[in-house]
Short mmCIF file of C-alpha atoms and ligand atoms in Angstrom, two decimals:
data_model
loop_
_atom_site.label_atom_id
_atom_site.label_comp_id
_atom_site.label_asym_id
_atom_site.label_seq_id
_atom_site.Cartn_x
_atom_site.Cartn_y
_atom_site.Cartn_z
CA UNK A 1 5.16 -25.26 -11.50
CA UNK A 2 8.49 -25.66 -10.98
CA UNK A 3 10.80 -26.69 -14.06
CA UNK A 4 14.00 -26.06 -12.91
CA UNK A 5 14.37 -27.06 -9.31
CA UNK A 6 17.74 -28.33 -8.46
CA UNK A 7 15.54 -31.10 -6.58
CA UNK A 8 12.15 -32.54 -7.19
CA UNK A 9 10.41 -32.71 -3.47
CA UNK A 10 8.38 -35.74 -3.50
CA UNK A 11 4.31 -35.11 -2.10
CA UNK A 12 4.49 -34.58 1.29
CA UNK A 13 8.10 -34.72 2.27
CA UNK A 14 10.32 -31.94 3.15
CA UNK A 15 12.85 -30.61 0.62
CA UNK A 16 16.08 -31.42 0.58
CA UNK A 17 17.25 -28.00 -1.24
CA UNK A 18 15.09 -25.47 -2.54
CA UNK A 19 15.34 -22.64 -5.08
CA UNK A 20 13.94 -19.38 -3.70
CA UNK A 21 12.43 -16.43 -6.56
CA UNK A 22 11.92 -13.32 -5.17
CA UNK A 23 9.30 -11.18 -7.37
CA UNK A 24 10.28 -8.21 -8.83
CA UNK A 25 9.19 -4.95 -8.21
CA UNK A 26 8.23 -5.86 -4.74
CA UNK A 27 8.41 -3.87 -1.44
CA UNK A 28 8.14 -0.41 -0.53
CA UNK A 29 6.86 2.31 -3.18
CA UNK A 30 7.40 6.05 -3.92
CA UNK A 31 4.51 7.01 -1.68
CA UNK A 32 5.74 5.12 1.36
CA UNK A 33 9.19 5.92 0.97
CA UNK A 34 7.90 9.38 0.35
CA UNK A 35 5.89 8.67 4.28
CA UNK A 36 8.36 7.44 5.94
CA UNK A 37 11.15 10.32 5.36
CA UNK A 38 8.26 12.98 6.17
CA UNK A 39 8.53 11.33 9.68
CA UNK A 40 11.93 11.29 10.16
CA UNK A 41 12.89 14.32 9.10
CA UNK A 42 9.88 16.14 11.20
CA UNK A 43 11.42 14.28 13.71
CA UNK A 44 15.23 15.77 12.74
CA UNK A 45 14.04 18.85 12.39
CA UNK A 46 10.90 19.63 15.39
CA UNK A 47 12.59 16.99 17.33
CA UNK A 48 10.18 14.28 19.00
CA UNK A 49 7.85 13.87 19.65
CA UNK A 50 5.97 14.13 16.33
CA UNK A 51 2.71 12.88 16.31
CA UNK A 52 1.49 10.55 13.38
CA UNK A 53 -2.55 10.23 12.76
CA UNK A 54 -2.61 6.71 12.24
CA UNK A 55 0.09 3.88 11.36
CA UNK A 56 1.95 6.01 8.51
CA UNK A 57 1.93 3.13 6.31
CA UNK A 58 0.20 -0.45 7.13
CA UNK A 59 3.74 -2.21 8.53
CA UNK A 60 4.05 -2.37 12.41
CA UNK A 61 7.84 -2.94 11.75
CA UNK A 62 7.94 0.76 9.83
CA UNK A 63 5.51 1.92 12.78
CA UNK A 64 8.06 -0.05 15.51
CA UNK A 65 11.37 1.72 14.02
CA UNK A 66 9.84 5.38 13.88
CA UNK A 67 7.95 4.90 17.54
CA UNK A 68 12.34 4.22 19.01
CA UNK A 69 13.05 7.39 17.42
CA UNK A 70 10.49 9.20 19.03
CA UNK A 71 7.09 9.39 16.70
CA UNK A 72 3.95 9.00 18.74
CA UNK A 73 1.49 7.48 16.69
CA UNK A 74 -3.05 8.13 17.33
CA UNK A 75 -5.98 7.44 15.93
CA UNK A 76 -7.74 10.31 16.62
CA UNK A 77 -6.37 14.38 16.57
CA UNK A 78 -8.47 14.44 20.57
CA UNK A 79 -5.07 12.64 21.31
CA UNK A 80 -2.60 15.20 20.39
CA UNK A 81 -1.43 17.62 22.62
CA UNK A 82 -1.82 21.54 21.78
CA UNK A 83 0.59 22.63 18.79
CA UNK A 84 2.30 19.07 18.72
CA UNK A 85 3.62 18.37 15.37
CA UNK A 86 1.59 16.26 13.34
CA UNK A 87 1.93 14.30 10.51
CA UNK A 88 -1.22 12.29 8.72
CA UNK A 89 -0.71 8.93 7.23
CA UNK A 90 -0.01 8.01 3.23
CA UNK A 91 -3.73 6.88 3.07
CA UNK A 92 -5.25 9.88 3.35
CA UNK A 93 -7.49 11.70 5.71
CA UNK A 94 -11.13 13.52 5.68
CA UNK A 95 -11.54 16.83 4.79
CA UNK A 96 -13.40 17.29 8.52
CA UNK A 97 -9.66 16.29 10.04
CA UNK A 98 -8.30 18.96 8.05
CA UNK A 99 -10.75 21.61 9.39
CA UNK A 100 -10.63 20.27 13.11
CA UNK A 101 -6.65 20.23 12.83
CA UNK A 102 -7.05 23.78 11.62
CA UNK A 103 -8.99 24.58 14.26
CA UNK A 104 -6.60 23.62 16.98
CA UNK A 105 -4.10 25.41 15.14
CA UNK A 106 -2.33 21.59 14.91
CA UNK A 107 1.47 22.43 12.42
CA UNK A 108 0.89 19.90 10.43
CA UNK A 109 3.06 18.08 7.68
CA UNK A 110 0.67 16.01 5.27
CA UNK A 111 2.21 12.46 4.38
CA UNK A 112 -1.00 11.90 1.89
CA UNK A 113 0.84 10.03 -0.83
CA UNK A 114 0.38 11.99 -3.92
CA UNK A 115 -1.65 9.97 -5.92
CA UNK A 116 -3.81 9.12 -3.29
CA UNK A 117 -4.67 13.29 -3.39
CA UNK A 118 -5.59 12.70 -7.10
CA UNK A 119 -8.01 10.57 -6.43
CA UNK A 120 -9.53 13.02 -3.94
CA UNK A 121 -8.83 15.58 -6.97
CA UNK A 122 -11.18 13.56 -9.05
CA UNK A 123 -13.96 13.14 -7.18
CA UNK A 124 -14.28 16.64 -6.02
CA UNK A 125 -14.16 17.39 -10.25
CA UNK A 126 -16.82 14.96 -10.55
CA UNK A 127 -19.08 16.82 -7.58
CA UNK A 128 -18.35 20.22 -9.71
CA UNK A 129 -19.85 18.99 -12.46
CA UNK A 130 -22.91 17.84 -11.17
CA UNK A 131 -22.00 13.81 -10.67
CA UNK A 132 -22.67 12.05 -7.96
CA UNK A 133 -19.64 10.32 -7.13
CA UNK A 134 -19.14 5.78 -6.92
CA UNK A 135 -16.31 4.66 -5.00
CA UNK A 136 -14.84 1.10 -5.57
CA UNK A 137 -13.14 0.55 -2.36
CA UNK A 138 -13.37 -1.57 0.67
CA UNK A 139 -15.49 -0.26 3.75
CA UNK A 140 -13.56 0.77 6.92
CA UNK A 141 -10.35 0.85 5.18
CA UNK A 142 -8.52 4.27 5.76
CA UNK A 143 -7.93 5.39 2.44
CA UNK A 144 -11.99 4.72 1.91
CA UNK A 145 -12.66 6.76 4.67
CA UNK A 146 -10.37 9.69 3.56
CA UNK A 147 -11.40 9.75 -0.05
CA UNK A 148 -14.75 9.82 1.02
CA UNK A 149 -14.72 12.60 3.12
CA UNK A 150 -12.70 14.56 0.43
CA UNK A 151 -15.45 14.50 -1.60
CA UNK A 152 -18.09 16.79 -1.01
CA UNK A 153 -21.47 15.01 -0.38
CA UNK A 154 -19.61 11.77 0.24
CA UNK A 155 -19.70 8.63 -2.25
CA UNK A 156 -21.37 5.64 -2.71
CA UNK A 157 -19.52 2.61 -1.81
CA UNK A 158 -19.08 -0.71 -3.74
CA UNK A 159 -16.94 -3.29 -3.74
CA UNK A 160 -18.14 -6.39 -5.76
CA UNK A 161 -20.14 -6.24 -8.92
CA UNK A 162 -23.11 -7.48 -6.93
CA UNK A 163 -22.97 -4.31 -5.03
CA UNK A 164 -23.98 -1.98 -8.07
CA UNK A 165 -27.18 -3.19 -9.31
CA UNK A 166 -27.83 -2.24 -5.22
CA UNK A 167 -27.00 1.46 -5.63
CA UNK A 168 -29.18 3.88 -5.71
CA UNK A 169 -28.72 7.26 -7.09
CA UNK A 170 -30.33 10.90 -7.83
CA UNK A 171 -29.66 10.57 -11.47
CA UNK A 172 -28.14 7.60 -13.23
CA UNK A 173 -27.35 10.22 -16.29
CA UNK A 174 -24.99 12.25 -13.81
CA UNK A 175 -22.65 9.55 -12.23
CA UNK A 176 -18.68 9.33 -11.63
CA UNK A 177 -16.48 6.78 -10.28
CA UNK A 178 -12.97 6.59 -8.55
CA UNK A 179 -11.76 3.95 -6.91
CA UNK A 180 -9.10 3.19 -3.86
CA UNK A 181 -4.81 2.66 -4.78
CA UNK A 182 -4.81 -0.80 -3.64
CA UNK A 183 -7.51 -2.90 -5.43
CA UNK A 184 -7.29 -5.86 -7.61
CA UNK A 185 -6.70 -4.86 -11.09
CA UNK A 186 -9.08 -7.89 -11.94
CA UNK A 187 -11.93 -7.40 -10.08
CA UNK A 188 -11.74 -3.57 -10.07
CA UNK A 189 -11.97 -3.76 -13.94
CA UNK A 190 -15.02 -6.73 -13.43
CA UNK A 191 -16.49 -3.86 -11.22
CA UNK A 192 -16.43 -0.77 -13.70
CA UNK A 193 -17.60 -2.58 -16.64
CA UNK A 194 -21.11 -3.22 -14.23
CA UNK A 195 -21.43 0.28 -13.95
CA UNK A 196 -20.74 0.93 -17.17
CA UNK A 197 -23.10 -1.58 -17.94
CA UNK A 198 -25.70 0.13 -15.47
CA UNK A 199 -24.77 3.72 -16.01
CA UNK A 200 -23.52 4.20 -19.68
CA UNK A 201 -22.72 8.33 -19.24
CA UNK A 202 -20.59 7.34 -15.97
CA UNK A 203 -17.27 9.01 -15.77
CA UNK A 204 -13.80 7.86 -14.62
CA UNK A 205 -10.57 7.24 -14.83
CA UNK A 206 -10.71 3.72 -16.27
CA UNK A 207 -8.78 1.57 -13.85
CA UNK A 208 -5.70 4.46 -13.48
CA UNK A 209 -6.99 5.10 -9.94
CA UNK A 210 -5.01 2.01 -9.09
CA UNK A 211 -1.95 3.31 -8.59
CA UNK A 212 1.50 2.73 -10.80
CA UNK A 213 2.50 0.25 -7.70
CA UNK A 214 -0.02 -1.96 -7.10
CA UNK A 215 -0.19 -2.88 -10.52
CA UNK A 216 3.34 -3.54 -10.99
CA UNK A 217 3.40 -6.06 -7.75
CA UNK A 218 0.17 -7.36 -9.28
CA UNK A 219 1.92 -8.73 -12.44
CA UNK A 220 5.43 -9.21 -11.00
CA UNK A 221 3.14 -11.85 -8.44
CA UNK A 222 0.88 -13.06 -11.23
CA UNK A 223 4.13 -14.30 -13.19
CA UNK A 224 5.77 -15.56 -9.96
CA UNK A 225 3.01 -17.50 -9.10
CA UNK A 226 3.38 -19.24 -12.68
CA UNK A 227 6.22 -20.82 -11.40
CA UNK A 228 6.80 -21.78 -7.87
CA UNK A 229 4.64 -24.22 -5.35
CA UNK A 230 4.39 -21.78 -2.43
CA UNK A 231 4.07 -18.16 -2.72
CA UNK A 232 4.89 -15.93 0.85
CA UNK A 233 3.76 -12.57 0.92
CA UNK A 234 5.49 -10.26 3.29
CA UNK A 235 2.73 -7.81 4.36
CA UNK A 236 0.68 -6.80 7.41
CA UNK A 237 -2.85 -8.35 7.54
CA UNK A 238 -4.11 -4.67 7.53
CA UNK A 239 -2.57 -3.71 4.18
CA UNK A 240 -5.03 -3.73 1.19
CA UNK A 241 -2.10 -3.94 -1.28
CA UNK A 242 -0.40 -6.92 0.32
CA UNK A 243 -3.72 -8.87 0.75
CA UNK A 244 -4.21 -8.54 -3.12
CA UNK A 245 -1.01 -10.48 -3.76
CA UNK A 246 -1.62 -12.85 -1.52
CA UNK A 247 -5.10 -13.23 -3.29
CA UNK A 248 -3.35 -13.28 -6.63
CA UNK A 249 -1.25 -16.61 -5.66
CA UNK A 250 -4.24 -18.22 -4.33
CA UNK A 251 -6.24 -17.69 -7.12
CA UNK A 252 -3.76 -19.49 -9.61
CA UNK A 253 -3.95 -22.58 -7.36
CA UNK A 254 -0.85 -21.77 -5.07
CA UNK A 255 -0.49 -22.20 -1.38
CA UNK A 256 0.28 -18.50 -0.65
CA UNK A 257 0.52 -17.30 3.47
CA UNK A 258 0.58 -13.51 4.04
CA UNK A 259 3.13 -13.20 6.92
CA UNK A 260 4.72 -10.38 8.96
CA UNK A 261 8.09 -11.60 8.73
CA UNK A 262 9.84 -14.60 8.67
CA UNK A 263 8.79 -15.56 12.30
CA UNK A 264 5.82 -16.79 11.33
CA UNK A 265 6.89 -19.17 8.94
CA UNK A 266 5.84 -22.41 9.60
CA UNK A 267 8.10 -25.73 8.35
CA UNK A 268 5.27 -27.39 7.58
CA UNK A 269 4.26 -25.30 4.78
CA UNK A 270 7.42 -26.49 2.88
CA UNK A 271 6.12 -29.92 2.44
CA UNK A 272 6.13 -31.19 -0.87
CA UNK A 273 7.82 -27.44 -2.32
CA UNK A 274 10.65 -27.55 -4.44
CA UNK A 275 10.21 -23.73 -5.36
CA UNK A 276 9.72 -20.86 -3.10
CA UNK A 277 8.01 -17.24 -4.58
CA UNK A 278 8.58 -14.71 -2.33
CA UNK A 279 7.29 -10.82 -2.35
CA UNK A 280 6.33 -8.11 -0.37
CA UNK A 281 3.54 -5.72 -0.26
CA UNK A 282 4.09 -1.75 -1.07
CA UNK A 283 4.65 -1.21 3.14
CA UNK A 284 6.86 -3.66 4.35
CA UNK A 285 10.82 -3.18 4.50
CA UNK A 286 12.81 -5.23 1.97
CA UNK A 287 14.63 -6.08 5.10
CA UNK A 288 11.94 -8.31 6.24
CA UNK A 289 12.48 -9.79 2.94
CA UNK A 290 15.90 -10.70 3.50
CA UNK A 291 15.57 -12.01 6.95
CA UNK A 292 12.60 -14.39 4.98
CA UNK A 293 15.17 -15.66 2.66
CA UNK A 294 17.93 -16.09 5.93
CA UNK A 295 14.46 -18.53 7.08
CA UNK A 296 14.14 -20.34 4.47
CA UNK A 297 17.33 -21.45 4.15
CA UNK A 298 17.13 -23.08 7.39
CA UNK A 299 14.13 -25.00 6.16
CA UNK A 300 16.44 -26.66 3.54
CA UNK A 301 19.45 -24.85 1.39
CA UNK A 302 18.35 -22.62 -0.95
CA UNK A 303 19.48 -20.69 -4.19
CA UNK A 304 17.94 -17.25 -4.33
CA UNK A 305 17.58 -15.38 -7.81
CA UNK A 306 15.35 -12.55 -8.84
CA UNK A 307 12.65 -12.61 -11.45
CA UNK A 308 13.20 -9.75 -13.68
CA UNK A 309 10.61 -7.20 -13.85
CA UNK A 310 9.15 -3.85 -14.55
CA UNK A 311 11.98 -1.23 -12.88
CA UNK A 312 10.59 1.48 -11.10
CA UNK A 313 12.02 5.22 -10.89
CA UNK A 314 8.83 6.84 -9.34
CA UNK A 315 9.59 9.74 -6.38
CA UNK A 316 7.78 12.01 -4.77
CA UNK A 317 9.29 15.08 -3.67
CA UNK A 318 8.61 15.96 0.11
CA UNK A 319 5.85 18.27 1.35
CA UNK A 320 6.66 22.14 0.87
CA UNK A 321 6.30 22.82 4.22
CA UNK A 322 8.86 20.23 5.16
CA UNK A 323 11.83 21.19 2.39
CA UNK A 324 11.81 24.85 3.64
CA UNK A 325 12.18 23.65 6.75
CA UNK A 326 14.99 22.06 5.49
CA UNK A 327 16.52 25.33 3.34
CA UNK A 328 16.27 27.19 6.74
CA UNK A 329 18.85 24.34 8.75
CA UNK A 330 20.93 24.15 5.94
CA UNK A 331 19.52 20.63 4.67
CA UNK A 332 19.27 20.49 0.92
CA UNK A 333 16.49 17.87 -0.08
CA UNK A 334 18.10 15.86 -1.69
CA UNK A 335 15.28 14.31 -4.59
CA UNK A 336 17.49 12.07 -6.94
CA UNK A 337 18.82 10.22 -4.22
CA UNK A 338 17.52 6.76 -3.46
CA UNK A 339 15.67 6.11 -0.62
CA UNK A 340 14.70 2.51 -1.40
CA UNK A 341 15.23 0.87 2.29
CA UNK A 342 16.73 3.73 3.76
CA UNK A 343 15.56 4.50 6.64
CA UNK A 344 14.27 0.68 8.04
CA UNK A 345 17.48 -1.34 8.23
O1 10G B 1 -2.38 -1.20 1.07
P1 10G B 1 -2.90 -0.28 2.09
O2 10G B 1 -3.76 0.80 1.52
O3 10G B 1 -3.61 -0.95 3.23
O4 10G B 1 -1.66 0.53 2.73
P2 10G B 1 -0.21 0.12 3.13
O5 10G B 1 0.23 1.11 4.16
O6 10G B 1 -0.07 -1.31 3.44
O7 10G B 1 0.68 0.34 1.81
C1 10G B 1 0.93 1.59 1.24
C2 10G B 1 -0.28 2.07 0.58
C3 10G B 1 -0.95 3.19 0.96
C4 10G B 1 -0.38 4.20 1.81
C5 10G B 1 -2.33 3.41 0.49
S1 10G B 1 -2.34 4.37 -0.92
FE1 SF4 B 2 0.99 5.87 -3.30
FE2 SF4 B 2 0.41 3.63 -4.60
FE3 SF4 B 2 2.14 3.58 -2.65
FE4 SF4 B 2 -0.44 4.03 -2.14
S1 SF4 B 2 0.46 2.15 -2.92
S2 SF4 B 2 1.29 5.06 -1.25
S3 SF4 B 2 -1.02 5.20 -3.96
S4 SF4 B 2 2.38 4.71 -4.58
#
């Protein structure tokens, strides 16, 4: 709770001055930075419209900023005119979206973040050896959907440990396990050690499939959360990562709100609060983040600091297809520069 508040708030009243911690890492990561160039330089390069197969990342801000400049953004390929530049999302996309975007002879630039594709790796290791493959994920979500139709023969789906003792395989001897980016570290590890329990040959990748990101935000929250009365998570409600932070701060007994952006801050919620924690989930712009803080200090004055965390240095370097593009209009790729916020100011 807070120690060092430069004012106690008294129950139930409204601050007088607040201190504000912002979590550290929080915000956009290597595979959504990674995303979000692939768009706009498509869109330098082909020149709009480019077509993106779902919201690139989970943010309709990121989705609002690339739609002005001319990306047109589908659920399904049906939508996409004949030999329209396409781009699929960071989360990922079935193997039969592939083929049928093949088929129509569709250019397309894959935005599939990187470690997302080693999951997909994986499983289809696990399918050559024999394994049927377990997927700890959550139904519907993209990424689920992707991963599962990477993998040939599909995957069994669980998300809570009272969904394996349900499952039902060929061979219990001959199972494998991946799981989606964006899961709780806790639970996901609750999860594997019941089918470890239940299937003592199964392979996997321990909890690795979560990826370098999530877990970072995970413990930068965790330790937040240690210390401040409200926690606000900036994050779509369609964004798996974001929804585990959120989680995170309610768990530990904090009033936590997932918001958009600062607009849907409510005064209310500041009853009571001497300090703020504030983060944001791997898709939303640390813009939002800033206009957040700008809010705040309208609810009462507040002193902002950062909590120091794990730094981050993780990039991705751009598709293939894309960076020749490049070469040929005398565009070097540029990978040590930083792209943190670049392109959603
Ligand atoms: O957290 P999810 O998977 O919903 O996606 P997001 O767009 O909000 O954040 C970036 C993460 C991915 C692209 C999934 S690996
Ligand atoms: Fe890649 Fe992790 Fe970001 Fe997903 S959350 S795009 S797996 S770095």
């Amino acid at each position: 709770m807070a120690e060092s508040a430069p004012v106690k708030t008294p129950p139930g009243e409204m601050p007088q001055a607040l201190r504000v911690i912002l979590a550290s890492p929080r915000g956009f990561c290597a595979g959504v930075e990674r995303a979000i160039e692939i768009v706009e330089r498509a869109l330098e390069i082909y020149g709009p419209p480019v077509y993106v197969r779902h919201e690139i990342v989970h943010n309709k801000h990121v989705v609002e900023t690339l739609r002005n400049k001319g990306a047109v953004f589908v659920e399904e390929l049906t939508e996409i005119p004949e030999g329209a530049m396409t781009v699929f999302s960071a989360h990922g996309v079935p193997q039969a979206v592939v083929k049928e975007a093949g088929r129509r002879a569709l250019p397309v630039i894959d935005a599939t973040c990187p470690l997302v594709s080693k999951v997909h790796r994986e499983g289809q290791n696990l399918v050559g050896k024999g394994r049927e493959v377990i997927m700890i994920g959550h139904e519907g979500h993209p990424e689920v959907e992707g991963t599962r139709g990477q993998i040939p023969g599909g995957v069994h789906l669980v998300s809570r440990v009272e969904d394996v003792e349900r499952l039902d395989v060929r061979d219990p001897t001959l199972v494998g396990y991946v799981t989606q980016t964006t899961l709780s570290v806790d639970d996901t590890r609750d999860v594997i050690e019941a089918l470890k329990k239940r299937f003592p040959g199964i392979k996997g990748p321990g909890a690795k499939d979560i990826c370098y990101a999530t877990q970072n935000r995970q413990m930068a929250v965790r330790r937040l959360a240690e210390q401040v009365d409200l926690l606000l998570v900036v994050g779509a409600r369609n964004s798996s990562n974001s929804n585990r932070l959120a989680e995170i701060g309610t768990t530990m007994g904090v009033p936590s709100f997932l918001i958009d952006d600062a607009s849907m801050v409510q005064d209310d919620w500041f009853r009571g609060v001497s300090v703020v924690g504030v983060t944001a989930g791997a898709s939303a712009p640390e813009r939002l983040v800033r206009d957040l803080v700008a809010r705040i200090g309208h609810v009462a004055p507040a002193q902002t600091e950062e909590l120091g965390g794990i730094e981050e240095h993780m990039q991705f370097k751009l598709p293939r297809v894309l960076t020749d593009a490049m070469r040929e209009r005398g565009i070097e790729p540029d990978d040590s520069r930083d792209r943190h916020d670049l392109h959603v100011a």
